[in-house]
Coordinates of C-alpha atoms in Angstrom, one line a residue:
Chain S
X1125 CA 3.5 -2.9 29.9
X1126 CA 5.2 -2.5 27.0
X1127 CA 8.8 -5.2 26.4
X1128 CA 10.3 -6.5 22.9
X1129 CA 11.8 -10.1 23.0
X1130 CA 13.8 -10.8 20.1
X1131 CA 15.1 -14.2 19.4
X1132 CA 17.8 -15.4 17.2
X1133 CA 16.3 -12.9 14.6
X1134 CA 18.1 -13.2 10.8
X1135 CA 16.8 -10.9 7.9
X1136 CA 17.9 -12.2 4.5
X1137 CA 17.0 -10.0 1.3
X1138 CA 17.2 -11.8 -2.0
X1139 CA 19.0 -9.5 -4.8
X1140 CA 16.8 -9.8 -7.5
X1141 CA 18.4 -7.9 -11.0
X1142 CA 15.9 -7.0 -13.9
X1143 CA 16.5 -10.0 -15.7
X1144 CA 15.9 -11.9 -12.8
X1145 CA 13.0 -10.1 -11.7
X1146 CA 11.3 -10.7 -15.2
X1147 CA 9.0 -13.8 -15.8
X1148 CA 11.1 -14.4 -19.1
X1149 CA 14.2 -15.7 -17.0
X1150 CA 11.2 -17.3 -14.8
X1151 CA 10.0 -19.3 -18.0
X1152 CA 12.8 -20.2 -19.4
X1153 CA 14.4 -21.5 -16.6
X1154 CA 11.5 -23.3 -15.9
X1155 CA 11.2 -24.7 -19.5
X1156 CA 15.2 -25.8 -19.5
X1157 CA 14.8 -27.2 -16.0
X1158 CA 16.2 -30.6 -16.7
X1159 CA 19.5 -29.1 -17.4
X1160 CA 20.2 -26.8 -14.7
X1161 CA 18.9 -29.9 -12.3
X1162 CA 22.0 -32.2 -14.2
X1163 CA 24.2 -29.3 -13.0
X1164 CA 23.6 -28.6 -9.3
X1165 CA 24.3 -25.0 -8.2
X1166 CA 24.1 -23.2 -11.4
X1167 CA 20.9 -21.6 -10.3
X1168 CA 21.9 -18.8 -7.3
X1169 CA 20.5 -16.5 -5.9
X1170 CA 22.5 -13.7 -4.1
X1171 CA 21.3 -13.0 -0.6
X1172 CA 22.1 -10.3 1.4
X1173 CA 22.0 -11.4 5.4
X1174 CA 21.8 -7.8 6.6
X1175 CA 20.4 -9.3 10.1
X1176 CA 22.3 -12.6 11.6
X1177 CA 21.4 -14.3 14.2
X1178 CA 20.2 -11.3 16.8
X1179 CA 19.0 -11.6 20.3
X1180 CA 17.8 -8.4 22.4
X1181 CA 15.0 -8.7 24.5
X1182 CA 14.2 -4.3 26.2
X1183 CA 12.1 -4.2 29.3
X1184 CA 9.9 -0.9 30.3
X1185 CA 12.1 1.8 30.7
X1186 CA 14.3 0.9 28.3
X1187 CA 16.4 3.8 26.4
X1188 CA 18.2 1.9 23.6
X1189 CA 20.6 3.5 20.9
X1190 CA 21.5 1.8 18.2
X1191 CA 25.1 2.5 17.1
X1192 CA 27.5 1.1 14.7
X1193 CA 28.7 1.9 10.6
X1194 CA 26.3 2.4 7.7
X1195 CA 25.0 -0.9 6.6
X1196 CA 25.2 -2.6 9.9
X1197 CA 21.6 -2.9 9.5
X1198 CA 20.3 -0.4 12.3
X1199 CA 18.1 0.7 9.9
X1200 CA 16.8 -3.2 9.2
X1201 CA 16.6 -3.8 13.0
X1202 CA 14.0 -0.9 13.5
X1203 CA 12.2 -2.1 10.5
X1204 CA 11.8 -5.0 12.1
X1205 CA 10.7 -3.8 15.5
X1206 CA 7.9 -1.8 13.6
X1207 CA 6.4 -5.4 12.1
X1208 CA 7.4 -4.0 8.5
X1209 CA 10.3 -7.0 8.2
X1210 CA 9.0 -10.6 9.3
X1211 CA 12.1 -12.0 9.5
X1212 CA 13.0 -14.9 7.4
X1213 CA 14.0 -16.7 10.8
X1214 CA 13.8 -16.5 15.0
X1215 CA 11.0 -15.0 16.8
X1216 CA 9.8 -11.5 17.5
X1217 CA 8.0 -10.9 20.8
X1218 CA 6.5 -7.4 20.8
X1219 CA 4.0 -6.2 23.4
X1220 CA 2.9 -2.4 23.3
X1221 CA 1.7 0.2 20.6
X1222 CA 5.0 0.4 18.6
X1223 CA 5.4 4.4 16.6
X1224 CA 8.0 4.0 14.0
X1225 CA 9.4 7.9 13.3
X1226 CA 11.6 7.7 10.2
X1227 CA 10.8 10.3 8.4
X1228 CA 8.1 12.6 10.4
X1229 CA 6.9 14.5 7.1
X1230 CA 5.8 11.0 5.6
X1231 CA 2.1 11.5 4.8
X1232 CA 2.5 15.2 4.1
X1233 CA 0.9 16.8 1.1
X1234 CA 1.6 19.7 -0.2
X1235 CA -1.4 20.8 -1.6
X1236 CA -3.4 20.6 1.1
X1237 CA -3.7 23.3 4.6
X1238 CA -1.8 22.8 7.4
X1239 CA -4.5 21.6 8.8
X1240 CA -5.8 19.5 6.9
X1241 CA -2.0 17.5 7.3
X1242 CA -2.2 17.6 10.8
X1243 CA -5.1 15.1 10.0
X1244 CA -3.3 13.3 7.4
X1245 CA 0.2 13.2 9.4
X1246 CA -2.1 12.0 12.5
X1247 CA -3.7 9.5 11.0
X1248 CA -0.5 8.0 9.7
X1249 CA 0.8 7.9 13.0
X1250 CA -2.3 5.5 13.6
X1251 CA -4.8 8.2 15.9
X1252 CA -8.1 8.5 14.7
X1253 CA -9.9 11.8 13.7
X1254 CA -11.5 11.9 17.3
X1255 CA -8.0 11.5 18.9
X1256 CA -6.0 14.2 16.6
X1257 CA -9.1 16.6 17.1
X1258 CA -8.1 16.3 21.0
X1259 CA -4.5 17.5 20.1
X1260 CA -5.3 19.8 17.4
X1261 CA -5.0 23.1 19.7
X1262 CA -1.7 21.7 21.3
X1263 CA -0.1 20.9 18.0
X1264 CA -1.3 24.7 16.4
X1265 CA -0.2 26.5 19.4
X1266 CA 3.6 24.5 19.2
X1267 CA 3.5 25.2 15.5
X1268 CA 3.1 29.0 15.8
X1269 CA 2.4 29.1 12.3
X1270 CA -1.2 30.6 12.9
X1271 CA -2.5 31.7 9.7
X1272 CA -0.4 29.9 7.6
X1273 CA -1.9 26.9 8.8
X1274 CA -5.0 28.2 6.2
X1275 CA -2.5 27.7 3.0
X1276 CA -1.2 24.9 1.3
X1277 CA 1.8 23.9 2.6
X1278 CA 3.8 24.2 -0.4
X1279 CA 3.6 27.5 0.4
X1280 CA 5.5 26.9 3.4
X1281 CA 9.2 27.3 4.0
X1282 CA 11.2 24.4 4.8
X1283 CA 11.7 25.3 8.6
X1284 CA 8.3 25.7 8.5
X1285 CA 7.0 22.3 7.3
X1286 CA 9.6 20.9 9.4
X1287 CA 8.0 22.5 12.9
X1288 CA 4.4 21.1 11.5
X1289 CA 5.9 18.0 10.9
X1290 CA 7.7 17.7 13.9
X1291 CA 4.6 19.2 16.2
X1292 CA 2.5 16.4 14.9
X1293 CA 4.9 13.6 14.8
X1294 CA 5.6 14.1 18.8
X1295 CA 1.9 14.8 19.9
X1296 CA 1.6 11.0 20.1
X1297 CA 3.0 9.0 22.8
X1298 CA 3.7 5.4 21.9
X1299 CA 4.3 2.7 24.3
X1300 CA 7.6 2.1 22.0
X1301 CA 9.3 4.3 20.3
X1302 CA 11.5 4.2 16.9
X1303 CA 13.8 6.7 16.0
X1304 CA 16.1 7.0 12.8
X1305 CA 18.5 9.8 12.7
X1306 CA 17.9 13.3 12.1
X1307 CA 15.0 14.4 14.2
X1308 CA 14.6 18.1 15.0
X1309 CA 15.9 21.0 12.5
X1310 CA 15.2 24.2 12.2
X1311 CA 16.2 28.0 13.6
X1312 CA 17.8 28.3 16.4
X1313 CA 14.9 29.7 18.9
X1314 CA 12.5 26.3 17.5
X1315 CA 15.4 23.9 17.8
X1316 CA 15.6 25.2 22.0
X1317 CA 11.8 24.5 21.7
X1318 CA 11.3 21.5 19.9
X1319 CA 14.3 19.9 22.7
X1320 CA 12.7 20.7 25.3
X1321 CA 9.5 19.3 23.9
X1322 CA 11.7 16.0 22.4
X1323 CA 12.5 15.5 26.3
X1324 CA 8.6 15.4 27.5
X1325 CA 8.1 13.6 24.7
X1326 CA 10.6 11.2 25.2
X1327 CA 10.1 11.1 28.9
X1328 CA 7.0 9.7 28.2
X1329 CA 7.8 6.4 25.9
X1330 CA 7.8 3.1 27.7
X1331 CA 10.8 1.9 25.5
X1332 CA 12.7 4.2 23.0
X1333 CA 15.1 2.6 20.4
X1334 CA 17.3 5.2 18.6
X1335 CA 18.9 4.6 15.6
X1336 CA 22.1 7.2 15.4
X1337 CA 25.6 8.4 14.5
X1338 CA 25.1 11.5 16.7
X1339 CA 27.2 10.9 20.0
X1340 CA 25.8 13.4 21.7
X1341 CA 22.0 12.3 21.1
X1342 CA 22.4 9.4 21.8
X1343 CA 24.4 10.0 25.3
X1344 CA 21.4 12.5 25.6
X1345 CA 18.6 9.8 25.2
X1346 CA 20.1 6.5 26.0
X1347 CA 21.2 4.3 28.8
X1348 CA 21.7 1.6 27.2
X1349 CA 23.2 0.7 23.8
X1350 CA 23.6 -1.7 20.8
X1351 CA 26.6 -1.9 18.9
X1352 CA 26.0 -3.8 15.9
X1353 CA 28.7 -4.9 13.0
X1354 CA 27.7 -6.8 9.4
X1355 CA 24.0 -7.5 10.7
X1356 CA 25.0 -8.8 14.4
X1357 CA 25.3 -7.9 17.9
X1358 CA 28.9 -6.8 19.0
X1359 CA 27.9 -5.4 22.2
X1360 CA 25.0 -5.1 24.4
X1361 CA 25.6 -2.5 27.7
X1362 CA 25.4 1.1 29.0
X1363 CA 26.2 3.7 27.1
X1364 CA 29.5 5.6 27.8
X1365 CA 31.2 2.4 27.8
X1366 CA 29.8 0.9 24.2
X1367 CA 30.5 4.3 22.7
X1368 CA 34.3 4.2 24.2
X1369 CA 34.6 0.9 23.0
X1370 CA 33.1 1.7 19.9
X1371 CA 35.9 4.6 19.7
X1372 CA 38.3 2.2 20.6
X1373 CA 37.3 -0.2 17.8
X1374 CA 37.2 2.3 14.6
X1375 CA 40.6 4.0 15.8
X1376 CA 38.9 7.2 16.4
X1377 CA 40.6 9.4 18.4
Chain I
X771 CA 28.5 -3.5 4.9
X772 CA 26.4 -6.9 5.0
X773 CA 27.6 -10.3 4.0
X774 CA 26.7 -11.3 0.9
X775 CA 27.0 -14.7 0.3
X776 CA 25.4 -16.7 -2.6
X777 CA 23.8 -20.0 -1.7
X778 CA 21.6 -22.3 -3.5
X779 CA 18.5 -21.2 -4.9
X780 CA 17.0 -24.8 -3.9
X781 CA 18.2 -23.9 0.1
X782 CA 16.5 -20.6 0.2
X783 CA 14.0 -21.8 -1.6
X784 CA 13.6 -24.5 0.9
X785 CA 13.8 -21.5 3.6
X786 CA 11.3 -19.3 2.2
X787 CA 8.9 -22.5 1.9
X788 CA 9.4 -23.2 5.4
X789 CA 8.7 -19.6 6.9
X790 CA 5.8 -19.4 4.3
X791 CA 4.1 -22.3 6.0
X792 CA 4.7 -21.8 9.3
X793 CA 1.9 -22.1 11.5
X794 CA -0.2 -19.3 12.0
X795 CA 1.0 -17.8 8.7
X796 CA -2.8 -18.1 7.9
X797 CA -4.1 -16.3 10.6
X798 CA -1.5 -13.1 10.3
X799 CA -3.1 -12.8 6.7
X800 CA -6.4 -13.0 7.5
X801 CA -5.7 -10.8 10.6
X802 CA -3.8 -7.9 8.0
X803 CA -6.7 -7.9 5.8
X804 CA -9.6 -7.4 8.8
X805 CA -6.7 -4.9 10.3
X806 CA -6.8 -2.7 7.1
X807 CA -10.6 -2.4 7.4
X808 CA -9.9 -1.1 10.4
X809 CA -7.5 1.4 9.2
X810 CA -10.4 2.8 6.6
X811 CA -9.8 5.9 7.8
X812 CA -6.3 5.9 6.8
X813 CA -7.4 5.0 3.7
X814 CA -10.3 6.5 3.1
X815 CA -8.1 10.3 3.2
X816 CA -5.0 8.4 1.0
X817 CA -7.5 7.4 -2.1
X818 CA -8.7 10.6 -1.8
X819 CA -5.8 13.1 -1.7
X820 CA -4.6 10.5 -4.4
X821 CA -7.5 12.0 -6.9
X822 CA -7.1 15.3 -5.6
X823 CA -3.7 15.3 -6.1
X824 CA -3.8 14.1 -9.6
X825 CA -6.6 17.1 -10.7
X826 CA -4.8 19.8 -8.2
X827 CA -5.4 23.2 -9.2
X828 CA -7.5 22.3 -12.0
X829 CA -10.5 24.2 -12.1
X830 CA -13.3 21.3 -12.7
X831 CA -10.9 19.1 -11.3
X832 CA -12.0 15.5 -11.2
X833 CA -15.0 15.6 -13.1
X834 CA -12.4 16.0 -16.2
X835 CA -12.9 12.0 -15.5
X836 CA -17.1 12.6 -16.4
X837 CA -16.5 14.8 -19.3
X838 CA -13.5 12.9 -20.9
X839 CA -15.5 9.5 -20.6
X840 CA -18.9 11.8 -21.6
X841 CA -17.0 13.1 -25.0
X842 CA -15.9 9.2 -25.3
X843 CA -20.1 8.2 -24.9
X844 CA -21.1 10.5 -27.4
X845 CA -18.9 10.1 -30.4
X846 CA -19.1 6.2 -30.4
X847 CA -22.8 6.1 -29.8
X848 CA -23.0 8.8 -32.7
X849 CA -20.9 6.7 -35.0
X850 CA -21.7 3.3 -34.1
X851 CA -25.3 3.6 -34.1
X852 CA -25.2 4.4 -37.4
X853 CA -22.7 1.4 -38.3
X854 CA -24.8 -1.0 -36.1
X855 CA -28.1 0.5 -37.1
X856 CA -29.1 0.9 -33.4
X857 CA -31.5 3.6 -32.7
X858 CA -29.5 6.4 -30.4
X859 CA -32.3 6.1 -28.1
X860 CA -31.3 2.6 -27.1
X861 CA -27.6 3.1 -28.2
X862 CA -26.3 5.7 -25.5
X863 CA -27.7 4.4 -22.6
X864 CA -26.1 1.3 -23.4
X865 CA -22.9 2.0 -23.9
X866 CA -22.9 4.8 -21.2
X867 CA -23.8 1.8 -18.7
X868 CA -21.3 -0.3 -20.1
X869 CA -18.7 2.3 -20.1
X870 CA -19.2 3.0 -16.3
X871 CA -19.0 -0.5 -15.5
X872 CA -16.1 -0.9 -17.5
X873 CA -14.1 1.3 -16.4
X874 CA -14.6 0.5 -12.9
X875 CA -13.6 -3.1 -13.8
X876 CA -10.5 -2.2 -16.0
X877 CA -8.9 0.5 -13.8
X878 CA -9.3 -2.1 -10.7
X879 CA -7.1 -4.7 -12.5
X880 CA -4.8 -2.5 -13.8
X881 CA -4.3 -0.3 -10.6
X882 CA -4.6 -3.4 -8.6
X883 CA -0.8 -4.4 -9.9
X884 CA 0.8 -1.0 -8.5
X885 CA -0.9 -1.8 -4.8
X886 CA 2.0 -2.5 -3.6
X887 CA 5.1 -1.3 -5.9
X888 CA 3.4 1.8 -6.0
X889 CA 3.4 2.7 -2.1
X890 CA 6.6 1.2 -1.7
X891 CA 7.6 4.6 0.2
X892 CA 4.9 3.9 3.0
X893 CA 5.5 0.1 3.1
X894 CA 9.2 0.7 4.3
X895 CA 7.9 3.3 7.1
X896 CA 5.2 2.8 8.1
X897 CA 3.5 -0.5 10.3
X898 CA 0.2 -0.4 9.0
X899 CA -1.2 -3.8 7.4
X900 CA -0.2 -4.2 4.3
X901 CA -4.2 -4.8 3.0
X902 CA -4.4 -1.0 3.5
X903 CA -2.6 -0.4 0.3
X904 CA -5.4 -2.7 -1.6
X905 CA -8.3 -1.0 0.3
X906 CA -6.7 1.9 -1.1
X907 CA -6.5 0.7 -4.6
X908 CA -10.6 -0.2 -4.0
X909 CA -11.8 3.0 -2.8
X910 CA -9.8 5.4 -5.1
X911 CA -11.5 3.5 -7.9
X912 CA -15.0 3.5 -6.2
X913 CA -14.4 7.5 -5.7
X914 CA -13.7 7.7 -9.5
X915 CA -16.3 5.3 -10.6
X916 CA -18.7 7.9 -8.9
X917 CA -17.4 10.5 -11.1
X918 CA -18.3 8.6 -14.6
X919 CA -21.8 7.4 -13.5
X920 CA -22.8 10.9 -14.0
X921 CA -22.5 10.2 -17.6
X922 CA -25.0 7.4 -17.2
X923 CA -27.5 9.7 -15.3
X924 CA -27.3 12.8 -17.2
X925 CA -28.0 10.2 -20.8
X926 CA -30.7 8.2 -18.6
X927 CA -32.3 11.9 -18.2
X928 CA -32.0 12.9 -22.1
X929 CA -33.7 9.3 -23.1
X930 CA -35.9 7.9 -20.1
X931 CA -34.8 4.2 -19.2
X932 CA -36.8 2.4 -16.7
X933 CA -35.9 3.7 -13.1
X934 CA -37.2 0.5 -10.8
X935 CA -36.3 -2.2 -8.1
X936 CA -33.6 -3.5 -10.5
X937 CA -31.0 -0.6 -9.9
X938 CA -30.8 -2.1 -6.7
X939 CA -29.2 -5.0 -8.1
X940 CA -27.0 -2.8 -9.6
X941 CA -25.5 -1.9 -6.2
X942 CA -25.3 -5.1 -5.4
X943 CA -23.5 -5.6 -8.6
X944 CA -20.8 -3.1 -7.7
X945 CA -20.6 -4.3 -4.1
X946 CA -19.5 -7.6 -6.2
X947 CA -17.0 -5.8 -8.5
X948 CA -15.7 -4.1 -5.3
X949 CA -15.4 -7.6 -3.3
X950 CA -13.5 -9.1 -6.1
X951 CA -11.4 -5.9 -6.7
X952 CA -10.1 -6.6 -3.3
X953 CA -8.5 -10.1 -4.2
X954 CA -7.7 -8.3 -7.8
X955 CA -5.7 -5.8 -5.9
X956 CA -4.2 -8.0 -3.4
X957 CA -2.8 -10.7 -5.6
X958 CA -1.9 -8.5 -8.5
X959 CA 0.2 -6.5 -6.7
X960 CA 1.8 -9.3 -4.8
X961 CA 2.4 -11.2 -8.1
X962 CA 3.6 -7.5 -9.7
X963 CA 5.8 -6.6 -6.6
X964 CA 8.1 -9.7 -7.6
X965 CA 7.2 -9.9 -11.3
X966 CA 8.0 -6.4 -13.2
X967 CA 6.1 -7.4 -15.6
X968 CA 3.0 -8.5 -14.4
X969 CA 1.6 -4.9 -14.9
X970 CA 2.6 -4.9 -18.8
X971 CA 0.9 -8.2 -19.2
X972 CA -2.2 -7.3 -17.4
X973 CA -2.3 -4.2 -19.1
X974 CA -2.1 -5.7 -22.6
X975 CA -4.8 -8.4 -21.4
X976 CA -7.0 -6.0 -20.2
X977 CA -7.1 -3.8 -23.7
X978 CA -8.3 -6.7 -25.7
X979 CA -10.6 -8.1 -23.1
X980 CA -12.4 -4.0 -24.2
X981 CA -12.8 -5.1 -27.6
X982 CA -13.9 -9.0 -26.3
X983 CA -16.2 -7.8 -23.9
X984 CA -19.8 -6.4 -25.2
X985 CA -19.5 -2.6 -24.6
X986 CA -19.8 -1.4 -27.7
X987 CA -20.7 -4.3 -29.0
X988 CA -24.1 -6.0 -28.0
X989 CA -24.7 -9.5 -27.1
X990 CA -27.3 -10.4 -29.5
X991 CA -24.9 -9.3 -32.4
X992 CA -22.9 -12.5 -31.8
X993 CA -24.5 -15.3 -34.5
X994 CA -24.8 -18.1 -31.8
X995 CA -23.6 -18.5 -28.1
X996 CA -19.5 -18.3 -28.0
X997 CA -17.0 -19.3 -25.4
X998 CA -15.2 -16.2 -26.5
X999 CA -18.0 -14.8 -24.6
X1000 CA -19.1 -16.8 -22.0
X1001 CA -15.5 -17.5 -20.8
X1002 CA -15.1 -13.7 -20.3
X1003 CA -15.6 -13.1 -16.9
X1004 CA -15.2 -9.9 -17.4
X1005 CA -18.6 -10.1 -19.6
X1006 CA -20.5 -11.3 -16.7
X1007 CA -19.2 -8.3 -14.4
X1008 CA -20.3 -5.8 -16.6
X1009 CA -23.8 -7.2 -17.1
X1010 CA -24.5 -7.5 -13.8
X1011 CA -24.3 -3.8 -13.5
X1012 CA -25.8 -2.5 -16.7
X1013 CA -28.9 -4.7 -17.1
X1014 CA -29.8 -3.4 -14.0
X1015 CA -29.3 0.2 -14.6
X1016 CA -31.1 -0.1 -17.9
X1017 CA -33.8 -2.0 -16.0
X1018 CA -33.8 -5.8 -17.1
X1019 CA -32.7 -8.3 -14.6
X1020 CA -29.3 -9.9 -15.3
X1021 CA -30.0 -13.8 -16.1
X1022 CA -29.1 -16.3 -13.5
X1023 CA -26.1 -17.6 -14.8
X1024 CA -24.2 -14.1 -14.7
X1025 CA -24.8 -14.4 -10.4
X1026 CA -23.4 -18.1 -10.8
X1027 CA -20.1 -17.2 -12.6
X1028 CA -19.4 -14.3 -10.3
X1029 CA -20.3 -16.0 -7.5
X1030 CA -17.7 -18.7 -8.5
X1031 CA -14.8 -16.0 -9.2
X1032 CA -15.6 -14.5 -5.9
X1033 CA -15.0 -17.7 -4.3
X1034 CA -11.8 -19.2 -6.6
X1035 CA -10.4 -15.4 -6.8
X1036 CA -10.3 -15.3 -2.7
X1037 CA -9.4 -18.9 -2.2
X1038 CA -6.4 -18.3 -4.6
X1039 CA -5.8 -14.8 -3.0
X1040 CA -5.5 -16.2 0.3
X1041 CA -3.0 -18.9 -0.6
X1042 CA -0.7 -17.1 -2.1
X1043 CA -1.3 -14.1 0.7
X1044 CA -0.6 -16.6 3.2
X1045 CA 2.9 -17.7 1.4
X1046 CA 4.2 -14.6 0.5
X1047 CA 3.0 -11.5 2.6
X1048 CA 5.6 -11.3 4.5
X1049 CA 8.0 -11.2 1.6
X1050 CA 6.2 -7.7 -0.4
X1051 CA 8.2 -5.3 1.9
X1052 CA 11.4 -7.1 1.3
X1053 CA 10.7 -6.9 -2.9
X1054 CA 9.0 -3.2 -3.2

């Protein structure tokens, strides 16, 4: 049973500057204290709320996209599904093996084999050596890289390291699921692959939150969808009719 | 884009106090760092694809680390045995001992304040505990550390030292250096992840404690017993790992100091862990 509950959920950063980031400032301010306490105020700090006040609670099942313009903190809210954020205020309720899939090459290095990455990719998508051993023939024989999977991967081309990445990334299959953007690249004969493989692999999640500006992925994927503006929630419902409204909203044709 | 608004550094002040001692703040930290143990194996393969990366393609690879620090041995025990009047004999295993548990020490503190500004990339993306980044810090050092005891052995073989019981201690030392390397790294790179210039400090710190702490330099040289010395910890960290090696047991009053880091050095750790780990994603 996999469900995320969040509950009046507000991430603030601080905008620290080098000066104010330096112990100097720190020091000084501390040793001319009296003054800046006589004059209330004078000491700010800028704060960016780039989450306000959100409430979504997804049950099993769930196939959330997260839509809205650059900055609207899509990116934040994942961030704070995957336990990187604690927010600064409200509760998060997550039950189930959360996967956050930002970048699927993060963890790759390109000195080593290919196979020696399919460890390292694995083990940074939290599997243990026993568990990626069990996949290693699945994710090879996706790959089709054969050989190659011998050499260094800096020796690879970019489609290349992109099918390696992607055919460890989606071995896994998480109770929830977080997507940012861009999955899947490549030629034309992996791309038919790697979506029909993106399907099973997405059949499989309990909850799936997407994170997009692609239309058609998220129609693909989602049922239901988040429209978020300056850090809130605009609009909670299914999809065809937040993306219309969302249309409606940005005077798009 | 995001509101910004500017409010009152005493308000958010206020609010990061209150979220930093919520309830069960304590528990999530000690929960991340017994969760990063379990993630050794994550670990484990970073710290070491972090050396391998740094000698790739190199032909002796790492062990440039046992002959750069060999070279190092060699000439000062050369030069300053004849300006101490030490006999070599004596000389180079000293300082070979000293140097391994030096530079164990040193490279933990000062890699211990890029724990977490240097893995800000796999902060952001990835939902591991955050202690995994100190483990890291620990074990790449370890791994290195076992590169520049080689120096110790391969001098220990040219002119014999007493192989007995007491290198045990000596493990038990580094254990020690290792436990409090943990609460180095941890705190360090918390303080460093807000404070730019925590590292710069530390690493200025840290190159006169070299000339403070007997390495080169031996104890009984010192006319008297001085605070200078005694107030070091890092003095008492060194000895508890070379005395050994070379065979004498480390006085009693080394164990008490260390043991009395170990426990301020946590307790610290853990307070200011408990405040503020929630915060080191939000300031890498």
């Amino acid at each position: 049973m996999a469900s995320i509950r969040l509950n009046k959920v507000a991430v603030s950063f601080p905008i620290y500057d080098a000066s104010s980031r330096s112990l100097k400032k720190r020091l000084i301010r501390t040793g001319t204290g009296g003054r800046i306490q006589s004059q209330p105020g004078s000491g700010k700090v800028s704060v960016v709320k780039a989450l306000d006040d959100v409430s979504l609670s997804f049950q099993d099942g769930d196939y959330v996209g997260l839509i809205g313009h650059n900055g609207s903190g899509k990116t934040t809210l994942l961030r704070v599904l995957a336990g990187i954020y604690e927010p600064s205020a409200g509760t998060v309720e997550i039950q189930g093996h959360a996967v956050p899939l930002f970048d699927v090459a993060l963890g790759m290095d390109q000195e080593s084999t290919g196979y020696e990455n399919i460890v390292m990719r694995g083990l940074f998508l939290g599997l243990t050596h026993q568990q990626i051993k069990q996949r290693v023939d699945d994710i090879v024989e996706f790959t089709e890289l054969g050989d190659f999977l011998n050499l260094p991967i800096r020796t690879y081309s970019a489609g290349m390291r992109m099918r390696l990445a992607f055919a460890v990334s989606t071995s896994i299959v998480p109770d929830i699921l977080l997507l940012d953007e861009g999955i899947g690249a490549g030629d034309a004969a992996f791309l038919e692959k790697a979506n029909k493989r993106l399907d099973a692999f997405t059949g499989k999640a309990a909850i799936i939150v997407l994170a997009s500006h692609s239309e058609p992925l998220v129609r693909k994927i989602c049922r239901t969808c988040v429209l978020m503006e300056h850090g809130k929630v605009l609009r909670v419902g299914e999809t065809d009719a937040i993306l219309e409204y969302y249309k409606d909203r940005s005077g798009a044709p | 884009m995001p509101d910004t608004e500017v409010s009152k550094s005493s308000s958010w002040f206020a609010a990061q106090c209150h979220h930093a001692t919520r309830s069960g703040q304590l528990r999530n930290a000690l929960a991340d760092i017994s969760n990063g143990w379990g993630h050794r194996s994550l670990w484990m393969t970073i710290g070491l694809h972090t050396i391998r990366q740094t000698y790739r393609r190199s032909f002796i690879g790492p062990f440039w680390i046992t002959i750069s620090m060999g070279v190092m041995v060699a000439a000062i025990g050369v030069l300053y045995g004849q300006i101490f009047k030490i006999e070599v004999r004596e000389y180079l295993p000293y300082l070979a001992a000293g140097f391994f548990s030096w530079g164990l020490i040193s490279s933990l503190v000062n890699e211990g304040c890029q724990t977490f500004n240097g893995a800000e990339n796999l902060i952001k993306q990835l939902n591991a505990p955050l202690s995994t980044h100190a483990y890291r810090v620990v074990w790449s050092n370890f791994l290195t550390a076992m590169h520049t005891i080689w120096v110790f052995v391969a001098v220990a073989l040219v002119f014999p030292v007493a192989v007995g019981w007491s290198w045990l201690l000596a493990v038990l030392g580094i254990a020690l250096i290792l436990l409090n390397g943990l609460w180095v790294a941890l705190l360090l790179g918390l303080l460093s992840a807000r404070f730019r210039d925590i590292p710069m400090i530390v690493g200025s710190i840290v190159q006169v404690l070299f000339f403070m702490t007997p390495i080169f330099w031996q104890v009984d040289m010192l006319p008297g017993r001085s605070v200078l010395l005694d107030g070091n910890p890092f003095y008492h960290f060194v000895t508890v790992v070379r005395s050994p090696l070379l065979g004498q047991v480390p006085a009693f009053e080394h164990w008490i100091v260390i043991f009395g880091v170990t426990i301020v050095g946590w307790t610290l750790t853990l307070l200011a862990y408990t405040a503020y780990r929630w915060r080191i994603p939000y300031w890498v």
